[in-house]
Coordinates of C-alpha atoms in Angstrom, one line a residue:
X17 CA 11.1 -34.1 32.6
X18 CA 9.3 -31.6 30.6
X19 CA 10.4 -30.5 27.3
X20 CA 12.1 -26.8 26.8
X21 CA 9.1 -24.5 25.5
X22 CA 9.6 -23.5 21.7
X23 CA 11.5 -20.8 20.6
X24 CA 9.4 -18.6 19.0
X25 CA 10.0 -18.5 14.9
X26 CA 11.5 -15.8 13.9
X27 CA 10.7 -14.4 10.0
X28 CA 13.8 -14.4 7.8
X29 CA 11.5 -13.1 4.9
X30 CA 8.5 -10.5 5.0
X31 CA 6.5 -10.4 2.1
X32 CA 3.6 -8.2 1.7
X33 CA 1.3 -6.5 -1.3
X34 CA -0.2 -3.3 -1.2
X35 CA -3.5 -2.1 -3.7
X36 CA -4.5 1.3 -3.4
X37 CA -7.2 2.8 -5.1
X38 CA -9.9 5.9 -4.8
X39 CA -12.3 5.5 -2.0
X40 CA -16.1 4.5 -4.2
X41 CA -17.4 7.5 -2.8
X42 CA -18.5 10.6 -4.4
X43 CA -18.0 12.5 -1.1
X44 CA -14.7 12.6 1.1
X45 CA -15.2 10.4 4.4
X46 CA -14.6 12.4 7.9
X47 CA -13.1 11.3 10.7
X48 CA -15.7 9.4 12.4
X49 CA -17.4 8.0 9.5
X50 CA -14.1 6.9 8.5
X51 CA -13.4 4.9 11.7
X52 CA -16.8 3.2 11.4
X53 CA -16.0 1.9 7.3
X54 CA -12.6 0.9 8.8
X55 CA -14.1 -1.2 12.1
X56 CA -13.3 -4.4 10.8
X57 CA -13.0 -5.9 14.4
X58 CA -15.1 -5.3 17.5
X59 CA -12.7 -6.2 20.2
X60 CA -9.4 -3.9 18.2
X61 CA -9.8 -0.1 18.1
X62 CA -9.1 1.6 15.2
X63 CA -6.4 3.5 15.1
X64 CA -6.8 7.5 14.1
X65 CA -4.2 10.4 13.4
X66 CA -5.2 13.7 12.4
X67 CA -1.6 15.2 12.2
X68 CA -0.1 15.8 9.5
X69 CA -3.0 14.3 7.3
X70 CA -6.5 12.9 8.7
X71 CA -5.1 9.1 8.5
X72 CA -7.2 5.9 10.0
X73 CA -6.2 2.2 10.3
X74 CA -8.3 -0.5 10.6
X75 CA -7.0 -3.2 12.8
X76 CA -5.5 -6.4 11.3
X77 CA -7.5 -9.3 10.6
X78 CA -5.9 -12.7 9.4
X79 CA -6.4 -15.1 7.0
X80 CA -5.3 -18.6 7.6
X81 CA -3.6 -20.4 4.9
X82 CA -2.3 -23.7 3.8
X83 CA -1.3 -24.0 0.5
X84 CA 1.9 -23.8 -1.7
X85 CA 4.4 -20.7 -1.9
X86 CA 5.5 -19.1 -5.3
X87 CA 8.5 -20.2 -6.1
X88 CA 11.0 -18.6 -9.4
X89 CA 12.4 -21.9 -9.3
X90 CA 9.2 -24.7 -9.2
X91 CA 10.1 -25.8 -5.8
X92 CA 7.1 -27.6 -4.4
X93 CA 7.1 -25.4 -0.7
X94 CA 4.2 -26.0 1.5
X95 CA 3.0 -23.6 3.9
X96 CA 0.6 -23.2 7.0
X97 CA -0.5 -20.1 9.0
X98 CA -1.8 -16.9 9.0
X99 CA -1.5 -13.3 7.1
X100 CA -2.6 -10.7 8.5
X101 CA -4.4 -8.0 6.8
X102 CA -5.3 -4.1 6.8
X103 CA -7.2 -1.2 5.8
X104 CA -5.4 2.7 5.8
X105 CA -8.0 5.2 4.7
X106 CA -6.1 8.9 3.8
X107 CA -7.8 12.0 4.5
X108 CA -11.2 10.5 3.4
X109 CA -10.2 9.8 -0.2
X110 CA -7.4 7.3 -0.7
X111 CA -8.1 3.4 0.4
X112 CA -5.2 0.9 0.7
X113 CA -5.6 -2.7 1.6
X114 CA -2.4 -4.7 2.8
X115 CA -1.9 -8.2 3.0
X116 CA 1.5 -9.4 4.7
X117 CA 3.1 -12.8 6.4
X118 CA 6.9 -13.2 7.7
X119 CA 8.8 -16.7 6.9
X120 CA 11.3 -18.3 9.3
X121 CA 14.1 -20.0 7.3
X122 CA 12.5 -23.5 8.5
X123 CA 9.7 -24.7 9.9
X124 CA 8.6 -28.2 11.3
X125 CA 8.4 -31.2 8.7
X126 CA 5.1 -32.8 10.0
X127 CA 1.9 -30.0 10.2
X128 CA 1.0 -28.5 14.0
X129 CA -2.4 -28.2 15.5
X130 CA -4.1 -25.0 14.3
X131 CA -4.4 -23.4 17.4
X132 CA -0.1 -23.3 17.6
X133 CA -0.3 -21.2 14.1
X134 CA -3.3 -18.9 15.5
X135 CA -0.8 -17.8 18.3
X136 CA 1.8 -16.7 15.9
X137 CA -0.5 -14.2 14.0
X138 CA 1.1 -12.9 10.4
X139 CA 3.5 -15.6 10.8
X140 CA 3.5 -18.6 7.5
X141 CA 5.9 -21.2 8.2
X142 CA 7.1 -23.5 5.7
X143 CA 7.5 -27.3 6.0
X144 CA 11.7 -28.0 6.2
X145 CA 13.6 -25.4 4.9
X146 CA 12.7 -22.4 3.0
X147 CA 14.2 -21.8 0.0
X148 CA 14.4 -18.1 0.7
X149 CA 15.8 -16.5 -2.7
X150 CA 13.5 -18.3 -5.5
X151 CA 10.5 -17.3 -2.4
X152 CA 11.3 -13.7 -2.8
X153 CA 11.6 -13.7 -6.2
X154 CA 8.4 -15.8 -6.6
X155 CA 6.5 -13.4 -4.7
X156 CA 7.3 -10.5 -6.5
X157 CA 6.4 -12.4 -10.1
X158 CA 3.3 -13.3 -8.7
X159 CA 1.0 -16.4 -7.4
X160 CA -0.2 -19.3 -9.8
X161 CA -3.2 -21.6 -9.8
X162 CA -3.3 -22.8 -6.0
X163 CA -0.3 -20.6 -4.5
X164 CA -0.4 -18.1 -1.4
X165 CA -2.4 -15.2 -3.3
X166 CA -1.5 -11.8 -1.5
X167 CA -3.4 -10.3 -3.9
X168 CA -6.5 -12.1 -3.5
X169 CA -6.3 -11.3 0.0
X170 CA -5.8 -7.8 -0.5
X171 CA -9.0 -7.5 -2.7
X172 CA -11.1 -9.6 -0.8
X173 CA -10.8 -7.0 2.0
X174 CA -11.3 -4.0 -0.6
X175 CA -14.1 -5.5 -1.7
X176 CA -15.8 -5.9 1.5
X177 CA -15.5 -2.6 2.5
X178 CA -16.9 -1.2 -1.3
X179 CA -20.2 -3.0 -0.1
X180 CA -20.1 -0.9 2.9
X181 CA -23.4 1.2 3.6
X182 CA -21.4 4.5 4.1
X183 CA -20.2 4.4 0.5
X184 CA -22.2 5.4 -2.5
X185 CA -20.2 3.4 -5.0
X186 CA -19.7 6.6 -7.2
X187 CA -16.2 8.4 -7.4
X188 CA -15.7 12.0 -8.6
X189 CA -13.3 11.3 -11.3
X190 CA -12.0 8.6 -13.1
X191 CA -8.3 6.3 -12.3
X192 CA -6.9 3.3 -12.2
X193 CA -5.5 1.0 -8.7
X194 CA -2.2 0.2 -8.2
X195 CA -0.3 -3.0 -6.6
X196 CA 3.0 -2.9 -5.1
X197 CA 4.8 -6.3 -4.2
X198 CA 7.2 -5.8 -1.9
X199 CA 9.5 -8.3 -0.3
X200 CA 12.0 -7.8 3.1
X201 CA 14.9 -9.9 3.4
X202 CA 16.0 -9.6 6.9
X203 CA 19.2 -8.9 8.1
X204 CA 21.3 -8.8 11.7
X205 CA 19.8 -6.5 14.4
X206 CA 22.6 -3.2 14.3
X207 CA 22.9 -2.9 10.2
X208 CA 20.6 0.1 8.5
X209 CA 17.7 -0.8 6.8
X210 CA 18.2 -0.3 2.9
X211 CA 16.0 -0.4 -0.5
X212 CA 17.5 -2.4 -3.2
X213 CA 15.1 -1.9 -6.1
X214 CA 11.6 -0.4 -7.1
X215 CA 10.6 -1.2 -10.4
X216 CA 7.3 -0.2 -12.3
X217 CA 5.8 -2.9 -15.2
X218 CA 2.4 -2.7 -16.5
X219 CA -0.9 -2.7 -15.3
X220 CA -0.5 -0.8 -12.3
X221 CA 2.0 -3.2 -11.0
X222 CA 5.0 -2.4 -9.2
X223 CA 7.4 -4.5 -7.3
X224 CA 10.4 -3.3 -4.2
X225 CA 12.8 -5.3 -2.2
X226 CA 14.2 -4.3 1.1
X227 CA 16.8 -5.1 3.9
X228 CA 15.3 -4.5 7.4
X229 CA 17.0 -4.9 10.7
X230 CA 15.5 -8.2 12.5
X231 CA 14.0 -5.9 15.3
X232 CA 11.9 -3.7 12.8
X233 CA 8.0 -5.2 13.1
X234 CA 6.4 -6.3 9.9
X235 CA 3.5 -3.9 10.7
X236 CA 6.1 -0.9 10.0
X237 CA 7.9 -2.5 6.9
X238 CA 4.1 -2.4 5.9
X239 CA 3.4 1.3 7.0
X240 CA 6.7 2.3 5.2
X241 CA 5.2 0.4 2.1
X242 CA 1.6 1.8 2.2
X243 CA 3.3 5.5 1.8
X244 CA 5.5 4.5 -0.9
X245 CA 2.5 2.8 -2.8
X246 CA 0.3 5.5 -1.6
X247 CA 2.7 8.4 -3.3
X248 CA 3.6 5.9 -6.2
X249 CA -0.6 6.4 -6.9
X250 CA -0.4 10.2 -6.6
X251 CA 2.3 11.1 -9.6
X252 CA 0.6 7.7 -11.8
X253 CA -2.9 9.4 -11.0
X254 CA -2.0 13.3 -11.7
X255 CA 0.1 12.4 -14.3
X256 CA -2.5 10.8 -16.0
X257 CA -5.2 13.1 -15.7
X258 CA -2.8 15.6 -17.4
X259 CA -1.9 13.1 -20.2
X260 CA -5.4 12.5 -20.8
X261 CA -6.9 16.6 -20.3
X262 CA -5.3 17.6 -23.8
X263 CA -4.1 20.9 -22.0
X264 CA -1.9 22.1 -24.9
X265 CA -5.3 22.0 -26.9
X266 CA -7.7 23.0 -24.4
X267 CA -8.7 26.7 -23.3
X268 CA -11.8 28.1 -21.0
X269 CA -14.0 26.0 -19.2
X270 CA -12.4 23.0 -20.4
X271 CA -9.1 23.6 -18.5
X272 CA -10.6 24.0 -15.6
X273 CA -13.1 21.2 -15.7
X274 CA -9.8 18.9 -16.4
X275 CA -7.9 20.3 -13.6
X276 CA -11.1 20.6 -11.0
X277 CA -10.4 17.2 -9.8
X278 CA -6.6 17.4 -9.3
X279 CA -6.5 20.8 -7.4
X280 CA -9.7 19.8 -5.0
X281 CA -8.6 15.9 -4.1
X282 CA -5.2 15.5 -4.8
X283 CA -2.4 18.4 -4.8
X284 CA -2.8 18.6 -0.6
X285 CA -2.2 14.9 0.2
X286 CA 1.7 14.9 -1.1
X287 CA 3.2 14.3 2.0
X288 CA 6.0 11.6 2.4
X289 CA 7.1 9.8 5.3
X290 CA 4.1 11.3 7.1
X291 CA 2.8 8.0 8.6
X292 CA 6.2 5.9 8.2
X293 CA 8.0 4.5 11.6
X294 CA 10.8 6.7 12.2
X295 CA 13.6 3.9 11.9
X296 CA 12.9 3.3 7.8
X297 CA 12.0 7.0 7.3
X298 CA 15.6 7.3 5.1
X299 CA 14.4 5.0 2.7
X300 CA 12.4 7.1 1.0
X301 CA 15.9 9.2 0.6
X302 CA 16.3 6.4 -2.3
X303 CA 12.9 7.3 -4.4
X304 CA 14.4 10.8 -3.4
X305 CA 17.1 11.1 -5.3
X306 CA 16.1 8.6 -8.4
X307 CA 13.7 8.5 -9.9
X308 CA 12.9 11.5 -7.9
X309 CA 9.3 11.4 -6.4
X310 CA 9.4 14.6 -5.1
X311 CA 10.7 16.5 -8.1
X312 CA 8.6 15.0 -10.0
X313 CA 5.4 16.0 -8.0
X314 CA 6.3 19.4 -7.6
X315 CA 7.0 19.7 -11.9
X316 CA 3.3 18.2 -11.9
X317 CA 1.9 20.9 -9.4
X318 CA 3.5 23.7 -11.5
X319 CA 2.6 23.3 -14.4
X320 CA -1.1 22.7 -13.2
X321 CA -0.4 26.0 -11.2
X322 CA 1.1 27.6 -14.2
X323 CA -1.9 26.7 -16.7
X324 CA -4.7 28.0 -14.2
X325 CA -2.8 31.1 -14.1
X326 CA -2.4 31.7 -17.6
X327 CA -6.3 30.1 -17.8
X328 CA -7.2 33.3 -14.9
X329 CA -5.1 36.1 -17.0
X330 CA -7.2 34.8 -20.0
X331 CA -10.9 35.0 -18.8
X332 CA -10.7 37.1 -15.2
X333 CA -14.3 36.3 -14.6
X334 CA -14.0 32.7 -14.1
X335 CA -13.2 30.9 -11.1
X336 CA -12.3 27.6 -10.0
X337 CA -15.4 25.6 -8.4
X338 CA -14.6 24.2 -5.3
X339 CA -17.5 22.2 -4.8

């Protein structure tokens, strides 16, 4: 008699990290030079949008993995598979590198062949039962010595890409990367998805947990996390160059040499949802109303806007380089 074939695994828990940065180049990337950086495979297009915003995605590559899970509670969890990894390159300027895997709530207790991992691409499986609270939770506080390293993954691919011939390693202003954690605990097909929590510590780290529906792909929850980290980089990155420009103090030139970079490569990409899969478009309804991403942008815009008009009442013969 031969054996019932395998149910595939289905994930219980999505866990993904996001690090978005400014692309190393002193000029903006068009459209087909931005498809050629972002070729990371020869046999999977890459996928290009120019509506609303010029957006490109690379295909996913995977890494295979076999090597402990954080934990929050020391459990010793083994795992084996793949995470898959990808590239989003925004209007020629802002570069994001995701790394993401899904987790059944068990896997088998002895290790397969490889080539029955390689068929479940993005997919880590544990060996028993996963332990799926202290996962999330160690996921989101990060990987030790020796443990499943999103991160790592992440920048590994970013820093392929910065050796790329097409980039000149230069950037036209100065700012920091960010990382979002995020983790998905899945919940029966039918209920809404939800955000529970966003939170912002230091370094540029922030971390988000969701609820998503069983039938919503891991490639959106990472699309809907890309835009969140993506905007998230935006209001750090503007508010920044404001905190640091000393505009109560400055006048002249100097006010416009301060704002130069934030009116020419930043103000135009604020656009939300833009690039998210329709079904999880209402989370961002949550950053919405607190803390209030889009209030908070459009404060930032005005008061740049304001200051360059009271800057053009002041000295009439100057104007803003657009170069």
């Amino acid at each position: 008699m031969t054996a019932a074939p395998e149910e595939p695994a289905r994930a219980h828990l999505t866990c993904g990290e996001v690090r978005t940065c400014l692309l190393p180049s002193l000029q903006t990337l068009d459209g087909r030079a931005a498809a050629q950086l972002l070729r990371l495979r020869g046999d999977v297009p890459v996928r290009f949008s120019e509506r609303p915003t010029m957006y490109v995605l690379s295909p996913e590559v995977l890494t295979g993995v076999d090597c402990r899970l954080p934990t929050s509670n020391g459990s010793k969890v083994r795992v084996v598979g793949t995470v898959a990894a990808r590239v989003a390159l925004t209007e020629g300027r802002l570069l994001q590198s995701t790394a993401y895997f899904g987790l059944p709530a068990a896997g088998p207790v002895v290790r397969r062949p490889w080539g029955q991992y390689l068929v479940r691409p993005g997919l880590v499986e544990p060996f028993g039962k996963l332990p799926q609270p202290a996962a999330a939770e160690g996921v989101l506080r990060g990987a030790e010595r020796g443990e499943l390293d999103l991160g790592m993954i992440a920048e590994g691919l970013l820093a392929q890409l910065r050796r790329h011939a097409l980039l000149d390693r230069r950037v036209p202003f100065k700012s920091s990367p960010t990382r979002l954690r995020w983790v998905a605990r899945r919940v029966p097909e039918g209920e809404r998805a939800s955000l529970v929590n966003f939170t912002v510590a230091e370094s540029g780290l922030r971390t988000m947990e969701l609820r998503l529906p069983e039938d919503v792909p891991a490639a959106a929850a990472a699309g809907l996390c890309e835009d969140l980290a993506l905007h998230d980089w935006l209001l750090t990155t503007v508010q920044s160059l404001l905190d640091n420009s000393r505009l109560g103090a400055a006048d002249g030139p100097a006010v416009i040499e301060a704002l130069h970079p934030v009116v020419v490569h930043l103000l135009h990409l604020w656009m939300p949802r833009a690039h998210v899969d329709p079904s999880l478009g209402h989370l961002w309804d949550v950053l919405e109303a607190k803390p209030g991403f889009s209030r908070q942008w459009e404060n930032l815009s005005r008061r740049i806007r304001d200051r360059l008009a009271l800057q053009a009442v002041a000295m009439p013969n100057q104007t803003l380089s657009t170069r």
